[in-house]
Amino acid sequence: MIKDFPNWMKTSLQESLGTSVDTVVYPSYKTTGDLSVAVRNFSAWLLDQVKTDNNVDIVLLGHSMGGIVGAETILFFDGRRHYDNPLRNASIIGMLAYDTPFYSVNEGFLSSTASSLVEKIDRYLPSATMATATATAATAMEGKGTTRSLRLTGSQQTATKSVATASKSSSNWGLFAGAVGAIGVAAVGAYMARDKISSTASDAYDHLEFVSALMDRGRCHKRMEALLEVSDVFVRCFYIKIPPTPGNNGQQHRTFIALPPDETMYAFIPVITTAESEVAAHTSIFDPRKNDYYYTVGSDSASLIAEMVARHGRKKQHTPQQQQQQADLDLD
């Protein structure tokens, strides 16, 4: 059973691309304060990774709010590439997001206010699951005693190292809101990130400013519109989808994220799950025991990244006019 998503991607891509692939997990970061702080910190970290070898292609991967951080990072570098590109010869060629609420959280599941969001998530954390969450907190504090983050789950298979049993590092990745990162291909540095969860829901109000980025619907739409217009960057978002209960004809599919408008739906890929709740589905997307389509998500992710690399390789070989013609073909 494959539990380590980053290593799975690395192995799969090295085999399919026949080139060097590396994965680097971004250290935990605070999901508090202004979102721009997280973006600046991640951007600086990304630049540091390409200092020694900047002739790399990069694909960002982000779970939940990590996808927002990744999107803002892409826009940050895109706004500077024409006059002072800090990435130099490195290129961000795409991003895969996993249940990222680009258009905010589904109103059918959570209130549009950050306070209500925290309160309702708290209700989804039954006391019976606190043991696993406590193990998460213990590991999250290693080496970073001041890190505090909204804990969205206590139900993962092995969220982190427990007191009695150490789990593989893979089980940390992508199980929580706030994971962001990247995969690099072709002589590469691939960068992924995870947010280690450390605090209880009662501490969540410290994180309202960070979460409030989801409450500005206008900003959400503008961000996604700008992201999809960035040239030479391929973006897709997997999102969980819970089917109606059998026999309940009036029930609709349930999602954690607010669904995109028709004009950008092409960038979103549904992942059918039998999880009992939106939060359970959201936090177990990388858990093969709880997500029936885990292996499909992984295989599709590797295929999409390979496609990004192929598209970028074609464009580098073409003249500007040929590049535009190829871009038009890729959009068809």
CSV table of C-alpha atoms in Angstrom, one decimal:
chain,number,residue,atom,x,y,z
A,1,MET,CA,0.0,0.0,0.0
A,2,ILE,CA,1.5,3.3,-1.1
A,3,LYS,CA,1.4,5.8,1.7
A,4,ASP,CA,4.2,8.2,0.7
A,5,PHE,CA,2.7,10.5,-1.9
A,6,PRO,CA,5.8,12.5,-2.7
A,7,ASN,CA,8.0,9.5,-3.1
A,8,TRP,CA,5.3,7.9,-5.3
A,9,MET,CA,5.3,10.9,-7.6
A,10,LYS,CA,9.1,10.9,-7.7
A,11,THR,CA,9.3,7.2,-8.6
A,12,SER,CA,6.5,7.3,-11.1
A,13,LEU,CA,7.8,10.4,-12.9
A,14,GLN,CA,11.4,9.2,-13.1
A,15,GLU,CA,10.1,6.1,-14.8
A,16,SER,CA,7.8,7.9,-17.2
A,17,LEU,CA,10.0,10.9,-18.0
A,18,GLY,CA,13.3,9.1,-17.9
A,19,THR,CA,14.9,12.1,-16.2
A,20,SER,CA,16.0,13.3,-12.8
A,21,VAL,CA,13.1,14.1,-10.4
A,22,ASP,CA,13.3,15.3,-6.9
A,23,THR,CA,10.8,16.1,-4.2
A,24,VAL,CA,11.4,18.6,-1.4
A,25,VAL,CA,8.9,19.1,1.4
A,26,TYR,CA,8.4,22.7,2.5
A,27,PRO,CA,8.8,23.0,6.3
A,28,SER,CA,5.7,23.7,8.4
A,29,TYR,CA,4.5,27.2,8.5
A,30,LYS,CA,2.1,29.3,10.5
A,31,THR,CA,-1.5,29.5,9.3
A,32,THR,CA,-2.0,32.7,11.2
A,33,GLY,CA,-1.9,36.3,10.2
A,34,ASP,CA,-1.9,37.8,6.7
A,35,LEU,CA,-1.9,35.3,3.8
A,36,SER,CA,0.8,37.4,2.1
A,37,VAL,CA,3.2,36.5,4.9
A,38,ALA,CA,2.9,32.8,4.0
A,39,VAL,CA,3.3,33.7,0.3
A,40,ARG,CA,6.5,35.7,0.9
A,41,ASN,CA,8.0,33.1,3.1
A,42,PHE,CA,7.3,30.3,0.6
A,43,SER,CA,8.5,32.4,-2.3
A,44,ALA,CA,11.8,33.1,-0.5
A,45,TRP,CA,12.2,29.4,0.3
A,46,LEU,CA,11.5,28.5,-3.3
A,47,LEU,CA,14.2,30.9,-4.5
A,48,ASP,CA,16.6,29.4,-2.0
A,49,GLN,CA,16.1,26.0,-3.5
A,50,VAL,CA,17.2,27.1,-7.0
A,51,LYS,CA,20.2,29.0,-6.0
A,52,THR,CA,22.7,26.3,-6.8
A,53,ASP,CA,21.0,24.9,-9.9
A,54,ASN,CA,18.3,27.1,-11.3
A,55,ASN,CA,17.9,25.2,-14.6
A,56,VAL,CA,14.8,23.4,-13.4
A,57,ASP,CA,11.2,23.0,-14.1
A,58,ILE,CA,8.9,23.2,-11.1
A,59,VAL,CA,5.4,22.0,-10.5
A,60,LEU,CA,3.7,23.1,-7.3
A,61,LEU,CA,1.4,20.8,-5.3
A,62,GLY,CA,-0.8,22.2,-2.6
A,63,HIS,CA,-3.6,20.8,-0.4
A,64,SER,CA,-6.4,23.0,0.8
A,65,MET,CA,-5.1,26.5,1.7
A,66,GLY,CA,-1.8,25.4,0.4
A,67,GLY,CA,-3.2,25.7,-3.1
A,68,ILE,CA,-4.0,29.3,-2.4
A,69,VAL,CA,-0.5,30.0,-1.2
A,70,GLY,CA,0.8,28.2,-4.4
A,71,ALA,CA,-1.5,30.3,-6.6
A,72,GLU,CA,-0.4,33.6,-5.0
A,73,THR,CA,3.2,32.5,-5.4
A,74,ILE,CA,2.8,31.8,-9.1
A,75,LEU,CA,1.2,35.3,-9.6
A,76,PHE,CA,4.0,36.8,-7.6
A,77,PHE,CA,6.7,35.5,-9.8
A,78,ASP,CA,4.7,36.0,-13.0
A,79,GLY,CA,4.4,39.7,-12.2
A,80,ARG,CA,8.2,40.0,-12.2
A,81,ARG,CA,9.3,37.7,-15.0
A,82,HIS,CA,9.4,40.4,-17.7
A,83,TYR,CA,11.8,42.8,-16.0
A,84,ASP,CA,13.5,41.1,-13.0
A,85,ASN,CA,12.8,37.4,-12.9
A,86,PRO,CA,14.1,36.2,-9.5
A,87,LEU,CA,13.8,32.6,-10.6
A,88,ARG,CA,16.2,33.2,-13.4
A,89,ASN,CA,16.3,30.0,-15.6
A,90,ALA,CA,14.0,28.1,-13.3
A,91,SER,CA,10.4,27.8,-14.5
A,92,ILE,CA,7.1,27.1,-12.6
A,93,ILE,CA,5.3,25.2,-15.3
A,94,GLY,CA,2.2,24.2,-13.4
A,95,MET,CA,0.4,23.5,-10.2
A,96,LEU,CA,-1.8,20.7,-8.9
A,97,ALA,CA,-4.2,21.6,-6.1
A,98,TYR,CA,-6.1,19.2,-3.9
A,99,ASP,CA,-9.5,20.3,-2.6
A,100,THR,CA,-8.3,23.9,-2.5
A,101,PRO,CA,-11.2,26.3,-1.9
A,102,PHE,CA,-10.3,28.7,-4.8
A,103,TYR,CA,-13.8,30.0,-4.8
A,104,SER,CA,-14.2,29.7,-1.0
A,105,VAL,CA,-15.8,26.9,1.0
A,106,ASN,CA,-19.1,25.4,0.0
A,107,GLU,CA,-21.9,27.5,1.5
A,108,GLY,CA,-24.0,24.4,1.9
A,109,PHE,CA,-21.4,23.1,4.3
A,110,LEU,CA,-20.0,26.1,6.1
A,111,SER,CA,-21.1,29.6,6.8
A,112,SER,CA,-19.5,32.4,4.8
A,113,THR,CA,-18.0,33.9,8.0
A,114,ALA,CA,-14.7,32.8,9.3
A,115,SER,CA,-16.0,32.6,12.9
A,116,SER,CA,-18.8,30.2,11.9
A,117,LEU,CA,-16.3,28.2,9.8
A,118,VAL,CA,-14.2,27.6,12.8
A,119,GLU,CA,-17.2,26.8,15.0
A,120,LYS,CA,-18.6,24.3,12.6
A,121,ILE,CA,-15.3,22.6,11.9
A,122,ASP,CA,-15.0,22.2,15.7
A,123,ARG,CA,-18.3,20.2,15.7
A,124,TYR,CA,-16.8,17.8,13.2
A,125,LEU,CA,-14.1,16.8,15.7
A,126,PRO,CA,-15.7,14.3,18.0
A,127,SER,CA,-13.8,13.6,21.2
A,128,ALA,CA,-13.3,10.0,20.2
A,129,THR,CA,-10.8,11.1,17.6
A,130,MET,CA,-8.6,13.2,19.8
A,131,ALA,CA,-6.0,10.6,20.5
A,132,THR,CA,-4.8,10.6,16.9
A,133,ALA,CA,-4.9,14.4,16.9
A,134,THR,CA,-2.9,14.6,20.0
A,135,ALA,CA,-0.2,12.5,18.4
A,136,THR,CA,-0.3,15.0,15.5
A,137,ALA,CA,0.2,17.9,17.9
A,138,ALA,CA,3.2,16.2,19.6
A,139,THR,CA,5.0,15.7,16.3
A,140,ALA,CA,4.1,19.1,15.0
A,141,MET,CA,5.8,20.8,17.8
A,142,GLU,CA,9.1,19.1,17.1
A,143,GLY,CA,11.7,21.8,16.4
A,144,LYS,CA,9.1,24.5,16.2
A,145,GLY,CA,7.6,25.1,19.5
A,146,THR,CA,5.6,28.2,18.6
A,147,THR,CA,3.9,26.8,15.6
A,148,ARG,CA,0.1,26.7,16.0
A,149,SER,CA,-2.4,25.7,13.3
A,150,LEU,CA,-6.0,24.9,13.1
A,151,ARG,CA,-6.4,21.1,13.4
A,152,LEU,CA,-9.0,20.0,10.9
A,153,THR,CA,-8.8,16.3,11.6
A,154,GLY,CA,-8.2,13.6,14.1
A,155,SER,CA,-9.3,10.8,12.0
A,156,GLN,CA,-6.3,10.1,9.7
A,157,GLN,CA,-4.8,6.6,9.5
A,158,THR,CA,-1.6,7.7,11.2
A,159,ALA,CA,-1.5,11.4,11.2
A,160,THR,CA,2.1,11.5,12.4
A,161,LYS,CA,4.4,9.7,14.8
A,162,SER,CA,2.4,8.6,17.8
A,163,VAL,CA,3.9,8.1,21.2
A,164,ALA,CA,3.9,4.3,20.9
A,165,THR,CA,4.3,3.8,17.2
A,166,ALA,CA,6.3,5.8,14.7
A,167,SER,CA,4.6,6.2,11.3
A,168,LYS,CA,6.4,6.9,8.1
A,169,SER,CA,7.0,10.5,7.2
A,170,SER,CA,4.7,10.1,4.3
A,171,SER,CA,1.5,10.1,6.4
A,172,ASN,CA,2.1,13.7,7.3
A,173,TRP,CA,2.0,15.0,3.8
A,174,GLY,CA,-1.2,16.5,2.5
A,175,LEU,CA,-3.5,15.3,5.2
A,176,PHE,CA,-4.2,18.7,6.5
A,177,ALA,CA,-5.2,22.1,5.3
A,178,GLY,CA,-2.3,24.3,4.6
A,179,ALA,CA,0.0,21.9,2.7
A,180,VAL,CA,1.7,23.5,-0.2
A,181,GLY,CA,4.6,22.4,-2.2
A,182,ALA,CA,6.2,21.6,-5.5
A,183,ILE,CA,7.6,18.9,-7.7
A,184,GLY,CA,10.4,19.7,-10.0
A,185,VAL,CA,11.3,17.7,-13.1
A,186,ALA,CA,14.1,17.5,-15.6
A,187,ALA,CA,17.3,18.1,-13.7
A,188,VAL,CA,14.9,19.1,-11.0
A,189,GLY,CA,14.1,20.3,-7.6
A,190,ALA,CA,10.6,19.5,-6.7
A,191,TYR,CA,9.0,21.2,-3.9
A,192,MET,CA,6.2,20.1,-1.7
A,193,ALA,CA,4.9,21.5,1.5
A,194,ARG,CA,2.9,20.4,4.4
A,195,ASP,CA,1.5,22.2,7.4
A,196,LYS,CA,1.9,20.3,10.7
A,197,ILE,CA,-1.1,20.7,12.8
A,198,SER,CA,-0.5,21.5,16.4
A,199,SER,CA,-3.3,23.2,18.2
A,200,THR,CA,-6.9,22.4,19.2
A,201,ALA,CA,-10.0,23.9,17.6
A,202,SER,CA,-10.4,26.2,20.7
A,203,ASP,CA,-7.2,28.0,19.5
A,204,ALA,CA,-8.5,28.4,16.0
A,205,TYR,CA,-9.6,32.0,16.4
A,206,ASP,CA,-5.9,33.0,16.1
A,207,HIS,CA,-6.1,31.8,12.5
A,208,LEU,CA,-9.2,33.8,11.4
A,209,GLU,CA,-7.1,36.4,9.5
A,210,PHE,CA,-5.5,33.6,7.4
A,211,VAL,CA,-8.8,31.9,6.7
A,212,SER,CA,-10.5,35.2,6.0
A,213,ALA,CA,-8.8,35.0,2.5
A,214,LEU,CA,-11.6,32.7,1.6
A,215,MET,CA,-14.4,35.1,2.6
A,216,ASP,CA,-13.6,37.7,0.0
A,217,ARG,CA,-15.5,36.1,-2.9
A,218,GLY,CA,-14.4,38.9,-5.3
A,219,ARG,CA,-10.8,38.3,-4.5
A,220,CYS,CA,-11.2,34.6,-4.9
A,221,HIS,CA,-12.6,35.0,-8.4
A,222,LYS,CA,-10.0,37.5,-9.4
A,223,ARG,CA,-7.2,35.2,-8.1
A,224,MET,CA,-8.4,32.2,-10.1
A,225,GLU,CA,-9.0,34.3,-13.2
A,226,ALA,CA,-5.5,35.7,-13.1
A,227,LEU,CA,-4.0,32.3,-12.3
A,228,LEU,CA,-5.6,30.6,-15.3
A,229,GLU,CA,-4.4,33.4,-17.6
A,230,VAL,CA,-0.7,33.0,-16.6
A,231,SER,CA,1.0,31.8,-19.8
A,232,ASP,CA,2.9,28.5,-19.8
A,233,VAL,CA,1.5,27.5,-16.5
A,234,PHE,CA,-0.9,24.5,-16.4
A,235,VAL,CA,-3.3,24.4,-13.4
A,236,ARG,CA,-5.7,21.7,-12.3
A,237,CYS,CA,-7.5,21.1,-9.0
A,238,PHE,CA,-8.8,17.8,-7.7
A,239,TYR,CA,-11.8,18.2,-5.4
A,240,ILE,CA,-13.7,15.7,-3.3
A,241,LYS,CA,-17.3,14.9,-4.1
A,242,ILE,CA,-19.6,12.8,-1.9
A,243,PRO,CA,-22.5,11.2,-3.8
A,244,PRO,CA,-26.1,11.5,-2.4
A,245,THR,CA,-27.1,8.8,0.1
A,246,PRO,CA,-28.8,5.9,-1.7
A,247,GLY,CA,-32.6,6.3,-1.6
A,248,ASN,CA,-32.4,10.1,-0.9
A,249,ASN,CA,-33.4,11.4,-4.3
A,250,GLY,CA,-33.5,15.0,-3.1
A,251,GLN,CA,-30.0,15.1,-1.8
A,252,GLN,CA,-27.2,16.8,-3.9
A,253,HIS,CA,-23.6,15.8,-4.2
A,254,ARG,CA,-21.6,17.3,-1.3
A,255,THR,CA,-18.3,19.1,-1.7
A,256,PHE,CA,-15.9,20.9,0.7
A,257,ILE,CA,-15.1,23.6,-1.8
A,258,ALA,CA,-17.5,26.0,-3.5
A,259,LEU,CA,-17.8,24.8,-7.1
A,260,PRO,CA,-16.3,27.0,-9.8
A,261,PRO,CA,-18.3,28.9,-12.4
A,262,ASP,CA,-18.9,27.1,-15.7
A,263,GLU,CA,-16.1,29.0,-17.5
A,264,THR,CA,-13.4,27.6,-15.2
A,265,MET,CA,-14.9,24.2,-14.4
A,266,TYR,CA,-12.5,22.6,-16.9
A,267,ALA,CA,-9.7,23.1,-14.4
A,268,PHE,CA,-11.4,21.1,-11.7
A,269,ILE,CA,-11.4,17.3,-11.4
A,270,PRO,CA,-13.9,15.5,-9.1
A,271,VAL,CA,-12.7,12.7,-6.8
A,272,ILE,CA,-15.7,10.6,-5.7
A,273,THR,CA,-15.5,9.5,-2.1
A,274,THR,CA,-17.6,7.6,0.4
A,275,ALA,CA,-16.4,9.6,3.4
A,276,GLU,CA,-19.1,10.4,5.9
A,277,SER,CA,-18.6,14.2,5.9
A,278,GLU,CA,-16.9,16.9,3.9
A,279,VAL,CA,-14.2,17.4,6.5
A,280,ALA,CA,-13.5,13.7,6.6
A,281,ALA,CA,-13.2,13.6,2.8
A,282,HIS,CA,-11.1,16.8,2.7
A,283,THR,CA,-8.6,15.6,5.3
A,284,SER,CA,-8.3,12.0,4.0
A,285,ILE,CA,-7.7,12.7,0.3
A,286,PHE,CA,-4.2,11.2,0.7
A,287,ASP,CA,-5.2,8.3,2.9
A,288,PRO,CA,-5.7,5.2,0.8
A,289,ARG,CA,-7.7,3.5,3.6
A,290,LYS,CA,-10.3,6.3,3.6
A,291,ASN,CA,-10.2,7.6,0.0
A,292,ASP,CA,-11.4,4.9,-2.5
A,293,TYR,CA,-9.9,6.9,-5.3
A,294,TYR,CA,-6.5,7.6,-3.8
A,295,TYR,CA,-4.6,5.6,-6.4
A,296,THR,CA,-6.6,7.2,-9.2
A,297,VAL,CA,-5.7,10.6,-7.8
A,298,GLY,CA,-2.0,9.6,-7.7
A,299,SER,CA,-1.9,8.1,-11.2
A,300,ASP,CA,-3.8,11.1,-12.6
A,301,SER,CA,-1.4,13.5,-10.8
A,302,ALA,CA,1.6,11.8,-12.3
A,303,SER,CA,0.1,11.9,-15.8
A,304,LEU,CA,-0.8,15.5,-15.5
A,305,ILE,CA,2.7,16.4,-14.4
A,306,ALA,CA,4.2,14.5,-17.3
A,307,GLU,CA,1.9,16.4,-19.6
A,308,MET,CA,3.1,19.7,-18.1
A,309,VAL,CA,6.7,18.7,-18.7
A,310,ALA,CA,5.9,17.7,-22.3
A,311,ARG,CA,4.1,20.9,-23.0
A,312,HIS,CA,6.9,23.0,-21.6
A,313,GLY,CA,9.5,21.1,-23.6
A,314,ARG,CA,7.6,21.6,-26.8
A,315,LYS,CA,7.3,25.3,-26.2
A,316,LYS,CA,11.1,25.7,-25.5
A,317,GLN,CA,11.8,24.2,-28.9
A,318,HIS,CA,9.5,26.5,-30.9
A,319,THR,CA,9.8,30.1,-32.1
A,320,PRO,CA,7.4,32.7,-30.5
A,321,GLN,CA,5.0,32.3,-33.3
A,322,GLN,CA,5.1,28.5,-33.1
A,323,GLN,CA,4.7,28.7,-29.3
A,324,GLN,CA,1.5,30.6,-29.7
A,325,GLN,CA,0.2,28.1,-32.2
A,326,GLN,CA,1.1,25.3,-29.9
A,327,ALA,CA,-0.6,27.1,-27.0
A,328,ASP,CA,-3.8,27.3,-29.0
A,329,LEU,CA,-3.6,23.6,-29.8
A,330,ASP,CA,-3.1,22.7,-26.1
A,331,LEU,CA,-6.2,24.7,-25.2
A,332,ASP,CA,-8.3,22.9,-27.8
